[in-house]
Short mmCIF file of C-alpha atoms in Angstrom, two decimals:
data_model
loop_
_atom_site.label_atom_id
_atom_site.label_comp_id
_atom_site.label_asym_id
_atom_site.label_seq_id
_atom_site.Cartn_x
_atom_site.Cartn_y
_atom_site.Cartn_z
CA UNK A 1 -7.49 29.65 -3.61
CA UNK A 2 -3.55 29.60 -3.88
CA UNK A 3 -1.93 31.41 -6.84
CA UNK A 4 -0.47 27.99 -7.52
CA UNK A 5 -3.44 26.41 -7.89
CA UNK A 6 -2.76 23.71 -11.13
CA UNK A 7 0.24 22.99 -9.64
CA UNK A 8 -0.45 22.26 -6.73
CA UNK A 9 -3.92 20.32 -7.99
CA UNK A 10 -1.74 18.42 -10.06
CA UNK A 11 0.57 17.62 -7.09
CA UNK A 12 -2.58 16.50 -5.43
CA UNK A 13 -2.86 13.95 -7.96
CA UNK A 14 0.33 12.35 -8.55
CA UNK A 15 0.36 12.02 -4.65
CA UNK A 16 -3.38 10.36 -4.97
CA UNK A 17 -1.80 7.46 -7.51
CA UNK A 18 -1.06 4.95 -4.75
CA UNK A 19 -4.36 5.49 -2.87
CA UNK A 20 -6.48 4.97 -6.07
CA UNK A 21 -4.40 2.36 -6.97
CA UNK A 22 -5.26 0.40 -3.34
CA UNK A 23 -8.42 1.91 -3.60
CA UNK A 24 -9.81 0.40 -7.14
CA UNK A 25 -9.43 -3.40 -6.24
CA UNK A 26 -10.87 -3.47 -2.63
CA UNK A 27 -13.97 -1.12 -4.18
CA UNK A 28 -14.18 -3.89 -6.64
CA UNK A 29 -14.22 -6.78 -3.92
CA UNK A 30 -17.02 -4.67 -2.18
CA UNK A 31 -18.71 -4.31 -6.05
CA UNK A 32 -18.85 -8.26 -6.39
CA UNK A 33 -19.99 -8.53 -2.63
CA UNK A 34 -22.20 -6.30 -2.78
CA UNK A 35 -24.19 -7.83 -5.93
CA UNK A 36 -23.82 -11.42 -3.95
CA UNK A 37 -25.87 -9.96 -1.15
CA UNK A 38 -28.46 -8.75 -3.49
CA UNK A 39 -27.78 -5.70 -4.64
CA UNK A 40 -27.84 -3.87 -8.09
CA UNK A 41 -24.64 -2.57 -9.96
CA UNK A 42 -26.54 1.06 -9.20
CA UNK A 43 -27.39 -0.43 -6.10
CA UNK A 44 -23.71 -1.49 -4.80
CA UNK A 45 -22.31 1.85 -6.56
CA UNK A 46 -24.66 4.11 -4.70
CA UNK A 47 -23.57 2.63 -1.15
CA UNK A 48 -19.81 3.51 -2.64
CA UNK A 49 -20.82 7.21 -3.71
CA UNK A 50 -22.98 7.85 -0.57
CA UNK A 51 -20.87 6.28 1.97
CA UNK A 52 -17.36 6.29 0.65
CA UNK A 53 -16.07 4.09 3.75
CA UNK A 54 -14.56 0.97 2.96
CA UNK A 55 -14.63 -0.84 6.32
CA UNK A 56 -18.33 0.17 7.10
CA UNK A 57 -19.72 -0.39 3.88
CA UNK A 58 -18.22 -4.51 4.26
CA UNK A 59 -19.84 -4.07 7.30
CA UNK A 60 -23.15 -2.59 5.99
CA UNK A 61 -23.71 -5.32 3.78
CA UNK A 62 -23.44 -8.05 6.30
CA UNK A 63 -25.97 -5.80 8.55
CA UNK A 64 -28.38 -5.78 5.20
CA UNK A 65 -28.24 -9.08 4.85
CA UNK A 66 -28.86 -10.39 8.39
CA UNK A 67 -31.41 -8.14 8.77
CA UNK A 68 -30.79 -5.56 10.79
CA UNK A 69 -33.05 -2.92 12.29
CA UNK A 70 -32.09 0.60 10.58
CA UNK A 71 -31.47 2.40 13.88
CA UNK A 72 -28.99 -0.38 14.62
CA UNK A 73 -27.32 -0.75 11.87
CA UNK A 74 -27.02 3.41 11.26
CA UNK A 75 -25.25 3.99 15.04
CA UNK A 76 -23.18 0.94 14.18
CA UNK A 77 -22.01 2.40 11.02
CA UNK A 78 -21.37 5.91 12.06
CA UNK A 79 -19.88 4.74 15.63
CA UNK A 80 -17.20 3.06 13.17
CA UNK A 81 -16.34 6.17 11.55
CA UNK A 82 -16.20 8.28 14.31
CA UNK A 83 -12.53 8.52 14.12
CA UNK A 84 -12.93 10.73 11.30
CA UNK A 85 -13.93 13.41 13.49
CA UNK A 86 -9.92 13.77 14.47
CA UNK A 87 -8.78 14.01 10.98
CA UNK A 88 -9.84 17.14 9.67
CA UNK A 89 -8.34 18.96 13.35
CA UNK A 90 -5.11 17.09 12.72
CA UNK A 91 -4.77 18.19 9.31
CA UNK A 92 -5.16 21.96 10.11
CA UNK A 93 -2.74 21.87 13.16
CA UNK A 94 0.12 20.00 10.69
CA UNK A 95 -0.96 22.82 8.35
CA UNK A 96 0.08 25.99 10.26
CA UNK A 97 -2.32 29.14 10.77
CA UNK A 98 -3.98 30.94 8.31
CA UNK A 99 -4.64 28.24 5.49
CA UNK A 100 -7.85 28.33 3.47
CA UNK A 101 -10.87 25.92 4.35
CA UNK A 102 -13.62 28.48 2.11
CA UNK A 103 -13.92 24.78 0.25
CA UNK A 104 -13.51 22.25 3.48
CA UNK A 105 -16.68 20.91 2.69
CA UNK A 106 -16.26 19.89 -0.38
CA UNK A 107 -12.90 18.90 -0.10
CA UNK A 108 -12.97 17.34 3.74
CA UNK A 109 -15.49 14.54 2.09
CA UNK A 110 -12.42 12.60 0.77
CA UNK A 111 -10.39 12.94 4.07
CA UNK A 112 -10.73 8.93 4.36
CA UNK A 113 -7.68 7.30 6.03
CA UNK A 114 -5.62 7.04 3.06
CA UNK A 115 -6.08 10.40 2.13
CA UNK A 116 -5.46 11.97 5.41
CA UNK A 117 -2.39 9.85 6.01
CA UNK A 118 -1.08 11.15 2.55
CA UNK A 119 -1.82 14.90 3.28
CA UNK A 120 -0.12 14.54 6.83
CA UNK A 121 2.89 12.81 4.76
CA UNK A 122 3.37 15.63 2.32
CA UNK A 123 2.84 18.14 4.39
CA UNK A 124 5.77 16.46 7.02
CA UNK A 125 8.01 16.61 3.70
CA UNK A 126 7.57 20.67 3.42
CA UNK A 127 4.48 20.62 0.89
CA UNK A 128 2.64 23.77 1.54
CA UNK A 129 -1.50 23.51 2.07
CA UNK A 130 -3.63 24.38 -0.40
CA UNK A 131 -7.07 23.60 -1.05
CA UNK A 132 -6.53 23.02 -4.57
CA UNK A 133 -4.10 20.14 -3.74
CA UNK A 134 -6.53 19.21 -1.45
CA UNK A 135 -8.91 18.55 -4.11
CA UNK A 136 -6.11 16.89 -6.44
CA UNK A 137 -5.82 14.44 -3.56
CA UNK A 138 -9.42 13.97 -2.85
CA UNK A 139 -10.50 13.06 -6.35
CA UNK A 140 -8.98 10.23 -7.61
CA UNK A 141 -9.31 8.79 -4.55
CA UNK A 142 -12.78 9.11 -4.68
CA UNK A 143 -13.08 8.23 -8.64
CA UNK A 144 -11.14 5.04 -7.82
CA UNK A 145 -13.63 3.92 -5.26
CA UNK A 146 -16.86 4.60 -6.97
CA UNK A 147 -15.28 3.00 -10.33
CA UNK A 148 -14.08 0.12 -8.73
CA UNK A 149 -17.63 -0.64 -7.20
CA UNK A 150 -19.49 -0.34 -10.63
CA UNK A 151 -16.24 -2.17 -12.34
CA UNK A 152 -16.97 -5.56 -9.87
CA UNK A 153 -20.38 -4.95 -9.28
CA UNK A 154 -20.42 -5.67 -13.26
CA UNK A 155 -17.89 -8.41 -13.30
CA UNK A 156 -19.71 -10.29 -10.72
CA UNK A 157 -18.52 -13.06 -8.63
CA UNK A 158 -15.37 -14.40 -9.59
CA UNK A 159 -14.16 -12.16 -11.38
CA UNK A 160 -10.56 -12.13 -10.11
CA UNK A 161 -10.62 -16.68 -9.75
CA UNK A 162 -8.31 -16.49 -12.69
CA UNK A 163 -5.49 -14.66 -11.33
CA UNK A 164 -4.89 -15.46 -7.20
CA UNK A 165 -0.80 -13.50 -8.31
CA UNK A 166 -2.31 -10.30 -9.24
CA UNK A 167 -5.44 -10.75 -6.43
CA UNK A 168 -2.50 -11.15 -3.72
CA UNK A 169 -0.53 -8.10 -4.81
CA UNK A 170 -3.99 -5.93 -4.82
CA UNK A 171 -4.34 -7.16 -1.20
CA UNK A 172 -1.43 -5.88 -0.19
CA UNK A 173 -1.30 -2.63 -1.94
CA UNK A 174 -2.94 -1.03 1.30
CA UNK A 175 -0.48 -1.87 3.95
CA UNK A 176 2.23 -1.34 1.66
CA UNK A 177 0.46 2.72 1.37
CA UNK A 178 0.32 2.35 5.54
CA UNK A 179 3.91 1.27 5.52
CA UNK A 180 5.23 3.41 3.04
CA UNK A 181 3.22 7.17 4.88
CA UNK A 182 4.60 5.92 8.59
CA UNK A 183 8.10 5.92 7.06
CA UNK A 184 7.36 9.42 4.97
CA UNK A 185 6.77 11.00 8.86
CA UNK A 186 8.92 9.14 11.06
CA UNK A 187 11.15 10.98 13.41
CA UNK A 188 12.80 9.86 16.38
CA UNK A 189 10.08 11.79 18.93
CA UNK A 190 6.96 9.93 17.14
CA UNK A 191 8.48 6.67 17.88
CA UNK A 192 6.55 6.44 21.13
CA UNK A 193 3.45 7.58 19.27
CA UNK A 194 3.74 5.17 17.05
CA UNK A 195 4.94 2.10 19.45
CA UNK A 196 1.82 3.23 21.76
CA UNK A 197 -0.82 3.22 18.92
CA UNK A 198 0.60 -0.13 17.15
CA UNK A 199 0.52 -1.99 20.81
CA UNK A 200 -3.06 -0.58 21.50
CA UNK A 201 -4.27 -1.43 18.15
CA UNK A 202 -3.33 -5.35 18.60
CA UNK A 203 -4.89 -5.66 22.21
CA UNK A 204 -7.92 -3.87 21.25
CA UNK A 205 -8.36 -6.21 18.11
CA UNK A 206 -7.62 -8.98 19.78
CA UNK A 207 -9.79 -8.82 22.59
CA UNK A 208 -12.80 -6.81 21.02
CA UNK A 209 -12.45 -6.14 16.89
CA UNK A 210 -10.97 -4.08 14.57
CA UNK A 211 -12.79 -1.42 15.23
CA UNK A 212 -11.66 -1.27 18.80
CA UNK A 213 -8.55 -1.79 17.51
CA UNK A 214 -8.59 0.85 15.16
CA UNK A 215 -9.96 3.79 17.61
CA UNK A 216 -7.93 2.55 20.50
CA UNK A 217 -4.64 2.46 18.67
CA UNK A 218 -5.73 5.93 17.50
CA UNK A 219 -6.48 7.60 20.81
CA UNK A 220 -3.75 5.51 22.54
CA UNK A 221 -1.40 7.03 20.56
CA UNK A 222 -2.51 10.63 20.43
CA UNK A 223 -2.83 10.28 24.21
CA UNK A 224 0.98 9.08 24.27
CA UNK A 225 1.80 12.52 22.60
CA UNK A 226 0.59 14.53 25.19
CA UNK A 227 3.38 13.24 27.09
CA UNK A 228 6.01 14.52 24.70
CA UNK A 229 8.47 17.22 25.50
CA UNK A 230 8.60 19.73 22.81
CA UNK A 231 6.01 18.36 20.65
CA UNK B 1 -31.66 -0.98 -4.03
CA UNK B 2 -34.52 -0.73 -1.30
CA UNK B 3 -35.39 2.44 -0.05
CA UNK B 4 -34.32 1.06 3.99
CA UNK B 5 -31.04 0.67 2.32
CA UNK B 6 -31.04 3.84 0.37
CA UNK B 7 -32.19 5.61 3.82
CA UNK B 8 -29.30 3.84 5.45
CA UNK B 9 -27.02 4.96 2.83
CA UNK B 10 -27.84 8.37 3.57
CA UNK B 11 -27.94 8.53 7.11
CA UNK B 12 -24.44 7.41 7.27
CA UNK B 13 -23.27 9.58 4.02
CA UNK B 14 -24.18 12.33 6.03
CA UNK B 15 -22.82 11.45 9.78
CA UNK B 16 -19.38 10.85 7.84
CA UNK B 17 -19.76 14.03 5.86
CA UNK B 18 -20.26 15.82 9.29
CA UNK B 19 -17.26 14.16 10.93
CA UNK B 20 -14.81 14.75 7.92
CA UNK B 21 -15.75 18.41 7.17
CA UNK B 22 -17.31 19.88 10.44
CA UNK B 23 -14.80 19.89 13.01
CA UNK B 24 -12.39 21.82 9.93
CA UNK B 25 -15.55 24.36 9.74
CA UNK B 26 -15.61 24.90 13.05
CA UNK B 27 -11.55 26.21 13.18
CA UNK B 28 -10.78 22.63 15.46
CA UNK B 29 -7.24 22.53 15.21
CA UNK B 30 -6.18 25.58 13.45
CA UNK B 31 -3.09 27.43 14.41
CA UNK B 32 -0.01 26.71 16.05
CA UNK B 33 0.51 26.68 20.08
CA UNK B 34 1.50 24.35 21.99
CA UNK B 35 -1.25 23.11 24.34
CA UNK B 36 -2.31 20.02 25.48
CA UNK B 37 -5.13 20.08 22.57
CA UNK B 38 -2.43 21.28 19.62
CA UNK B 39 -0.02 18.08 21.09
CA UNK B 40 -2.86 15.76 21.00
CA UNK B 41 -3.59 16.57 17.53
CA UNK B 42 0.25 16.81 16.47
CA UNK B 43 0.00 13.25 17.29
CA UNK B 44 -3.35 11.98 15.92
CA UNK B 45 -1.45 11.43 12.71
CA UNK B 46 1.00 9.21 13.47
CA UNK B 47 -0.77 7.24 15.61
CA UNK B 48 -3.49 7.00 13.34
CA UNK B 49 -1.09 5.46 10.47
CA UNK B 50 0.55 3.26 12.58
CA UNK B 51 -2.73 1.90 13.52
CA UNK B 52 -4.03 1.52 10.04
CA UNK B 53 -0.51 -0.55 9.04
CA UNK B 54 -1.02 -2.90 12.29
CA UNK B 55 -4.77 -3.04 11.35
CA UNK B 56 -4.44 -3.59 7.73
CA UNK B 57 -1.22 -6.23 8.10
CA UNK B 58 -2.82 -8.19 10.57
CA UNK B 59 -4.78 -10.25 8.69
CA UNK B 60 -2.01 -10.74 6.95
CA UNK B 61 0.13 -12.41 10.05
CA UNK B 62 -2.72 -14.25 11.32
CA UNK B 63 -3.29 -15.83 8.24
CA UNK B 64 0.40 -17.44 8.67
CA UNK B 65 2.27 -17.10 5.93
CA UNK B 66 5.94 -15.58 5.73
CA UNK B 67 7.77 -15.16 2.06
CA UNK B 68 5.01 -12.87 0.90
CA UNK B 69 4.55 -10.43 3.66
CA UNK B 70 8.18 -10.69 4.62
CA UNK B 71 9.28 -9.79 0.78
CA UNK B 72 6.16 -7.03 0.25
CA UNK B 73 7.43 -5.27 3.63
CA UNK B 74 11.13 -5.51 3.38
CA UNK B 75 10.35 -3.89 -0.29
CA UNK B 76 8.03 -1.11 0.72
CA UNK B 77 11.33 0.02 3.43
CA UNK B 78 14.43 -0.65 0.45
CA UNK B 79 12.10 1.32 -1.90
CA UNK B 80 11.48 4.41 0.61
CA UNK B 81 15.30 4.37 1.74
CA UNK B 82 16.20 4.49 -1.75
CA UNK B 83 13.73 6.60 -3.54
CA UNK B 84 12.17 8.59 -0.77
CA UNK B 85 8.46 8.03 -2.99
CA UNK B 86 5.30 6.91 -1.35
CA UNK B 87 3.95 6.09 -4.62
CA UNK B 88 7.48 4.06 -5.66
CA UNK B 89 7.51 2.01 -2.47
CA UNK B 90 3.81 1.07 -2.49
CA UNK B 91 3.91 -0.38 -5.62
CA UNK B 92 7.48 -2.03 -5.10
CA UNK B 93 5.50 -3.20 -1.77
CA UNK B 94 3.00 -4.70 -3.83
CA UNK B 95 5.21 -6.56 -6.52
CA UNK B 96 7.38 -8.01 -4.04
CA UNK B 97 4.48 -9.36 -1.81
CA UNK B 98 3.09 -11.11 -5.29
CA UNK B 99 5.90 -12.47 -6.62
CA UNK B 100 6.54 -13.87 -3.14
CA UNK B 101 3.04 -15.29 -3.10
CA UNK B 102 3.48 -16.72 -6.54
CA UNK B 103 7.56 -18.40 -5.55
CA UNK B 104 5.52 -19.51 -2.33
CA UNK B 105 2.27 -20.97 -3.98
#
């Protein structure tokens, strides 16, 4: 690992804050949904510790609950998270040659969205890759979800009724992350990237779902950079 | 928790333990160069955040309301122009779209 290794784990974590901080209250929305579909607090918190995917595990519920054959609702899942399969490439190009991965498979588990988008932010502001802030980033990310689960998966429905101010400014917490990483690696040549993947993502929500939406904006996008001078 | 969920649970685990630490394993991406593979992936990144901000705030404009989302986004931008801090703007993001919920409830 790098000679800087608490540093840099620690810089892993003060990066993490605003991740586990958008993390904790949707992991508690999916705690008290999960328990109102009929699942245990160990229950909900395993899907959260096996899983760790917000999007499909909202979606996994809804498939337990209607019924769903296990074949179906398995390729459903993992067909939604098959944009993960571009992260961990993408993270190795921004990181130059010759970085360590010995620990990529522990590590690599928390390269969610958020996570990713934060690594590729850092490392666009000069941060040099290490594994160790790799972890530092990973971790509370991670932590946040799984606590958050048990947390509303033990408050039960409801639990946020009381206080609609504080349950609006947890909803926005993750496009304000989104927001705040596209502006940490915006430069004039990603612009058409960016445009490209933003257009792509509407249509494809629009006229299929989010998931569409999500993987077309994705590819769209990438596909737009090929056509970049100078990249 | 029943053991077709629990079997679910870890079928998927594993598929998204594969996709997030495989391709990384397998040297995907590593390096410089500037091929049509290395420019693709330069620009998975971008386009992948921009797509999560569209995806994530449009719930948000198809839901129809404008102090709120209006105040949280103009906040998140003043915040990064002034601070340059992820964490900084998030939250400021976050405040601004609540207390602009709360002046518009």
């Amino acid at each position: 690992m790098d000679d800087r290794q608490g540093e840099t784990f620690g810089a892993g974590l003060v990066a993490a804050v605003p991740i586990a901080l958008g993390y904790f209250p949707i992991a508690f929305a999916f705690g008290v949904a999960a328990v109102g579909a009929g699942l245990s607090p160990l229950g909900a918190t395993a899907l959260s510790v096996i899983i760790y995917a917000g999007a499909s595990q909202f979606l996994a519920l809804a498939l337990i609950t209607s019924g769903a054959a296990l074949p179906v609702a398995a390729l459903t899942l993992i067909a939604m998270n098959l944009r993960h399969v571009l992260y961990g490439p993408a993270l190795m190009k921004a990181a130059g040659e010759g970085v360590g991965k010995r620990h990529a498979w522990a590590w690599g588990w928390g390269l969610t969205d958020e996570v990713f988008g934060a690594a590729l932010g850092e490392l666009a502001r000069g941060r040099r890759f290490a594994e160790a802030w790799m972890f530092g980033l990973g971790l509370p990310a991670y932590a946040a979800w799984v606590g958050g689960t048990l947390a509303g998966a033990l408050a039960g429905d409801g639990a946020l009724a009381g206080w609609p101010v504080v349950e609006a400014g947890f909803s926005f917490l993750l496009p304000a992350l989104f927001l705040a990483l596209l502006l940490s690696i915006l430069t004039r040549p990603q612009v058409p990237v960016i445009v490209v993947a933003g257009l792509a993502c509407v249509g494809g929500t629009l006229a299929v779902s989010s998931t569409t939406g999500i993987l077309g904006g994705m590819v769209a996008g990438a596909l737009a950079g090929l056509l970049r001078r100078g990249a | 928790m029943s053991g077709e969920v629990l079997l679910l649970a870890l079928v998927v685990g594993a598929a998204n333990w594969g996709f997030r630490t495989l391709p990384i394993r397998f040297g995907l991406g590593a390096g410089g160069g500037g091929g049509v593979l290395a420019r693709f992936l330069a620009a998975v990144g971008p386009a992948a955040i921009a797509t999560l901000f569209v995806a994530s705030s449009l719930p948000f404009v198809q839901a129809g309301a404008v102090l709120a989302p209006v105040a949280g986004t103009g906040a998140v931008v003043a915040v990064w122009l002034w601070r340059r801090s992820v964490v900084l703007a998030t939250l400021g993001g976050a405040l601004a779209y609540a207390a602009g919920f709360a002046l518009a409830g």
